[in-house]
mmCIF file of C-alpha atoms in Angstrom:
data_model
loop_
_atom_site.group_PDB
_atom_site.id
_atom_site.type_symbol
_atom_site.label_atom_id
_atom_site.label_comp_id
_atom_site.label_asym_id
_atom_site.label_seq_id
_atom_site.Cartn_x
_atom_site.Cartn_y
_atom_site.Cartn_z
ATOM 1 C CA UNK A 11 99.534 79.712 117.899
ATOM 2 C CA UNK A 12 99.335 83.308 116.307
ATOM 3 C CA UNK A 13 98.186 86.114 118.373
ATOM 4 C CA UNK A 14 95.164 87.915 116.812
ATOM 5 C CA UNK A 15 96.730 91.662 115.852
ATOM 6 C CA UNK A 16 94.992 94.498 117.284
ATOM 7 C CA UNK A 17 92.719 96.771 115.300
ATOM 8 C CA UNK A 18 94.926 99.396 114.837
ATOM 9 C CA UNK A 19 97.592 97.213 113.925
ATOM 10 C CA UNK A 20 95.647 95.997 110.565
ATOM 11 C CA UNK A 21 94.455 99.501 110.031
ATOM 12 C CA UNK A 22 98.246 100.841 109.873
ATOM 13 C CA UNK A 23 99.421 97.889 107.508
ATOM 14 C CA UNK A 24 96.850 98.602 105.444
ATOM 15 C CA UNK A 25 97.817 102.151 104.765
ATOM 16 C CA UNK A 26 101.003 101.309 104.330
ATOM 17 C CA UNK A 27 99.933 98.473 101.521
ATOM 18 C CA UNK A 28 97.509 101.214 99.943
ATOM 19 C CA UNK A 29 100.110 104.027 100.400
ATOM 20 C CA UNK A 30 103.091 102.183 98.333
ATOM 21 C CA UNK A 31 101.036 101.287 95.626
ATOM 22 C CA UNK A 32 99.638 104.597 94.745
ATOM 23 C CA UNK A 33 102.824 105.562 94.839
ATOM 24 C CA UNK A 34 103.960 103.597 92.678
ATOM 25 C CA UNK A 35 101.295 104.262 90.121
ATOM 26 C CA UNK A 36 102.029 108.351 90.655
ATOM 27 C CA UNK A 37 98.407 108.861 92.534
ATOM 28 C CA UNK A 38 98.779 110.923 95.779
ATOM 29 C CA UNK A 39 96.023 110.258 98.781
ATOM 30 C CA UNK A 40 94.820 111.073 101.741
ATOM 31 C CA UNK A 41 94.312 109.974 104.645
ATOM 32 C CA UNK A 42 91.267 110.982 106.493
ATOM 33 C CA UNK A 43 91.378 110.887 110.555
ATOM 34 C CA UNK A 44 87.620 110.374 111.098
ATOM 35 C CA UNK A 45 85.787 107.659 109.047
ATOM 36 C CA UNK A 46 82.885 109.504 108.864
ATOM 37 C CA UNK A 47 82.097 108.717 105.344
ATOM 38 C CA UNK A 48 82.878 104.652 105.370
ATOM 39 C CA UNK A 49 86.413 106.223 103.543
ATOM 40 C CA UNK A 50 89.704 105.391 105.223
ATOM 41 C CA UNK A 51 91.781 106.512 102.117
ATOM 42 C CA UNK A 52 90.990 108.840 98.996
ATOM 43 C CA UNK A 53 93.228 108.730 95.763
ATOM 44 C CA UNK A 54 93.574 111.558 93.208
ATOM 45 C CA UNK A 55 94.465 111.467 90.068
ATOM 46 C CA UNK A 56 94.443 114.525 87.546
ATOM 47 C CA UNK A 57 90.781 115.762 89.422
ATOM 48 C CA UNK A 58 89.936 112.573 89.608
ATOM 49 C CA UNK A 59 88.874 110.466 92.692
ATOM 50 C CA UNK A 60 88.576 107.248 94.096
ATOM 51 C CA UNK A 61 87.509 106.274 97.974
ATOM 52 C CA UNK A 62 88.643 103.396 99.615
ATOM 53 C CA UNK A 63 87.215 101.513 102.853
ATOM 54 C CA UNK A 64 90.143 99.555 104.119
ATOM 55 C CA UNK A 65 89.141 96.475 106.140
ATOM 56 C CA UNK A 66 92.248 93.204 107.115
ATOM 57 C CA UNK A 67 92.273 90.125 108.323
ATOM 58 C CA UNK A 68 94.930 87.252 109.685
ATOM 59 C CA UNK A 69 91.696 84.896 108.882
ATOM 60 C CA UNK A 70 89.556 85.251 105.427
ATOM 61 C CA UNK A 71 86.684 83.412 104.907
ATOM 62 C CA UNK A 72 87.408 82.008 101.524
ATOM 63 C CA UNK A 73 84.617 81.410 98.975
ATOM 64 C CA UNK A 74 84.404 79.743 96.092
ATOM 65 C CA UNK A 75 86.371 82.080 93.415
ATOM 66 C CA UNK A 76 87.725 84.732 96.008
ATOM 67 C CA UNK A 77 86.744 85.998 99.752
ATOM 68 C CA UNK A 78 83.494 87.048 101.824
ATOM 69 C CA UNK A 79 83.987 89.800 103.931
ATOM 70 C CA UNK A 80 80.759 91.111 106.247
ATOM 71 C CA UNK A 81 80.692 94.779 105.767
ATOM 72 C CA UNK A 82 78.030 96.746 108.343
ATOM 73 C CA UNK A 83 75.562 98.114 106.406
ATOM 74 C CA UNK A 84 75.710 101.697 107.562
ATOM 75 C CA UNK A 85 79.455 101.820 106.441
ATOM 76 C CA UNK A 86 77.751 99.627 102.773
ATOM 77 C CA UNK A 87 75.080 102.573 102.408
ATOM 78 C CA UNK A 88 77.482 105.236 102.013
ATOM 79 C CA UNK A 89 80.233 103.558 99.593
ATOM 80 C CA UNK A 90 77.066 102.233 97.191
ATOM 81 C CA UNK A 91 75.491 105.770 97.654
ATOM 82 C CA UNK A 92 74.885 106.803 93.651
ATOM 83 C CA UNK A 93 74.880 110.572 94.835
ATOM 84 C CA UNK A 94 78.675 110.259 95.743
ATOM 85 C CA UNK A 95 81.463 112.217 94.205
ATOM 86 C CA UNK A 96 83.636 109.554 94.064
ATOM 87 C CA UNK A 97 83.056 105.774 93.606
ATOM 88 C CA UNK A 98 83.328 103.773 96.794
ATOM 89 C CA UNK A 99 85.195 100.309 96.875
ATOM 90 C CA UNK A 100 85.679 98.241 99.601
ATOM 91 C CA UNK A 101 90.025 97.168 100.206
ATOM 92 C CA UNK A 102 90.484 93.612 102.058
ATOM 93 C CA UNK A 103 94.213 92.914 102.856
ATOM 94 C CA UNK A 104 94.951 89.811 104.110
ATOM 95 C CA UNK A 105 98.118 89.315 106.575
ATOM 96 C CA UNK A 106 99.712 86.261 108.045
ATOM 97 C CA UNK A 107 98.384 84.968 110.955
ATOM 98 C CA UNK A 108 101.580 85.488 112.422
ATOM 99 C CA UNK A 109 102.114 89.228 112.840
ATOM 100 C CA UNK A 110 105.988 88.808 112.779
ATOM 101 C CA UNK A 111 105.452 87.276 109.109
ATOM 102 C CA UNK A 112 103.906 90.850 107.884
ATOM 103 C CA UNK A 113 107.217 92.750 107.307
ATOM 104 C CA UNK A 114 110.022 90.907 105.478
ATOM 105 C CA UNK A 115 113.449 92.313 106.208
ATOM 106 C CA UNK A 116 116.129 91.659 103.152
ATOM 107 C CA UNK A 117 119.211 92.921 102.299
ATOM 108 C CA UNK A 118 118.065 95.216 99.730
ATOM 109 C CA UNK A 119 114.325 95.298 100.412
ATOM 110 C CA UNK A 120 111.834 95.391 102.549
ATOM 111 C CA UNK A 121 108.406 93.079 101.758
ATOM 112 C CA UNK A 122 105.368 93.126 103.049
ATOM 113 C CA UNK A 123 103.885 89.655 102.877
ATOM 114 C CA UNK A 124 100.329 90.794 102.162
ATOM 115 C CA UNK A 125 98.270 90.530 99.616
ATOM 116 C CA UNK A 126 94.809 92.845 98.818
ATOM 117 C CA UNK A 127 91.782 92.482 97.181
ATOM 118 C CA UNK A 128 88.870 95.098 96.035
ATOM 119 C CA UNK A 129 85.272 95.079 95.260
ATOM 120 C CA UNK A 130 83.542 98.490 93.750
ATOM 121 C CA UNK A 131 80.246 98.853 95.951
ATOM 122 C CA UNK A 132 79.110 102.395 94.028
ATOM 123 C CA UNK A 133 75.332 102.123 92.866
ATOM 124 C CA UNK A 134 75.180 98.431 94.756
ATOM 125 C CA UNK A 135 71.235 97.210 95.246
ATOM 126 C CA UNK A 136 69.808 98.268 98.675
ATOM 127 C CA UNK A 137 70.907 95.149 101.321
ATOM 128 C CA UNK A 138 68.768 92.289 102.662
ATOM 129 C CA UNK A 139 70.397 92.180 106.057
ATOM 130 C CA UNK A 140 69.854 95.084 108.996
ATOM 131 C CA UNK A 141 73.499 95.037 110.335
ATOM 132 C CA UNK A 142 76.069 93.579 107.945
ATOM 133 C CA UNK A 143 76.287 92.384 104.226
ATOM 134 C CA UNK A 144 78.436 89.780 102.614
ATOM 135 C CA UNK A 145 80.761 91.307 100.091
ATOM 136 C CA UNK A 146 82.416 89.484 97.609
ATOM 137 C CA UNK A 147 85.753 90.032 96.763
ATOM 138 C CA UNK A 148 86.926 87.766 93.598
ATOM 139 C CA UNK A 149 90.658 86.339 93.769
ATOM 140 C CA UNK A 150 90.853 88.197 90.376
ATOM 141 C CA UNK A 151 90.501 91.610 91.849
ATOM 142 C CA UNK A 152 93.989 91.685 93.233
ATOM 143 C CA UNK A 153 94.319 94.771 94.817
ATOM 144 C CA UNK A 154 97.258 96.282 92.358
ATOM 145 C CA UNK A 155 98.142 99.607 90.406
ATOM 146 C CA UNK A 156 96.378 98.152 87.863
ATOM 147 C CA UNK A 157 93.422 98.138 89.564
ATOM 148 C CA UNK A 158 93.684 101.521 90.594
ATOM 149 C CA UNK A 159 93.740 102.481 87.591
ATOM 150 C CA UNK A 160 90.668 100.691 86.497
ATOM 151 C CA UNK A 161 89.107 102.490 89.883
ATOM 152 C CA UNK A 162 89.835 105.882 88.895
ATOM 153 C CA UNK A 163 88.519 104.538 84.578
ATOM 154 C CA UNK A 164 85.519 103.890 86.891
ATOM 155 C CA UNK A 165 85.210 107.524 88.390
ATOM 156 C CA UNK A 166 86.118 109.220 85.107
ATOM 157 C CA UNK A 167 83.057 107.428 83.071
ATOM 158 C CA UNK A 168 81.041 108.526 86.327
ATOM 159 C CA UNK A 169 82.165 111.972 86.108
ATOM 160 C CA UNK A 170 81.338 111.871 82.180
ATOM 161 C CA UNK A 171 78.067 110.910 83.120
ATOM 162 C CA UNK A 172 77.158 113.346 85.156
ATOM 163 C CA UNK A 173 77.321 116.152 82.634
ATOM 164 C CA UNK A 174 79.404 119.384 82.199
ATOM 165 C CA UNK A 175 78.767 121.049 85.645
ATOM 166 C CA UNK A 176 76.460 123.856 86.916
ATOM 167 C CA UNK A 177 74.867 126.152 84.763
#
């Protein structure tokens, strides 16, 4: 039987997940040290930005059309806050249960058998529960470039929104 990885373990995997893909799509991030915000990860594009909670697990609970993942509320609050700069969106990565199955040495590469998937939580409804929601994560919002770049299309018609700027 697997070992269950260690907090810290799925934290740094799913940096490193996050961190190749924005680099492949040309975004640069940062990482913040303290998650006092519910952010792990921010991405910028030309001014714009996009937060990221990252959360992993060796053992999703799969739902009909995608994945459940209980979120505390507290860290839920401040990614559906509507006064945010930046929309929030919850990251899930799921690894093998087998931690030595994670990184795949080749040849000529190096793979990392993972695979990610997002839900936007900015301007969410308030949530029944007092510690943790469920949040839904469909199987057809693979964590990709291409969804990063539909995150920051969502922060740019948010910045629209919000008018020119003070004056």
């Amino acid at each position: 039987m697997a070992a269950e990885a260690t907090s810290w373990q799925k934290e740094q995997v799913s940096r490193a997940y996050v961190h190749a893909l924005a680099t492949q799509g040309g975004y640069t991030i940062c990482d913040w040290n303290v998650d006092k915000d519910g952010v792990d990860v921010t991405l910028r594009s030309r001014g714009l930005m996009v937060d990221i909670q990252l959360k992993c697990t060796q053992n999703p609970r799969t739902i009909r059309s995608g994945y459940s993942f209980d979120l505390d509320i507290e860290t839920y609050d401040k990614l559906r806050d509507p006064e945010r700069s930046a929309p929030g969106h919850l990251a899930l990565l799921i690894v093998p249960r087998d931690i030595g199955r994670w990184v795949i040495h080749q040849p000529d590469s190096i793979v990392l058998a993972c695979h990610g998937y997002w839900s936007s939580l900015y301007g969410m409804e308030h949530a029944p529960g007092s510690s943790t929601t469920a949040i839904h994560l469909p199987e057809h919002q693979e964590l990709t470039v291409k969804a990063m770049g539909t995150m920051f299309d969502a922060a740019r018609r948010m910045t629209n929104s919000a008018g020119p700027g003070l004056n």
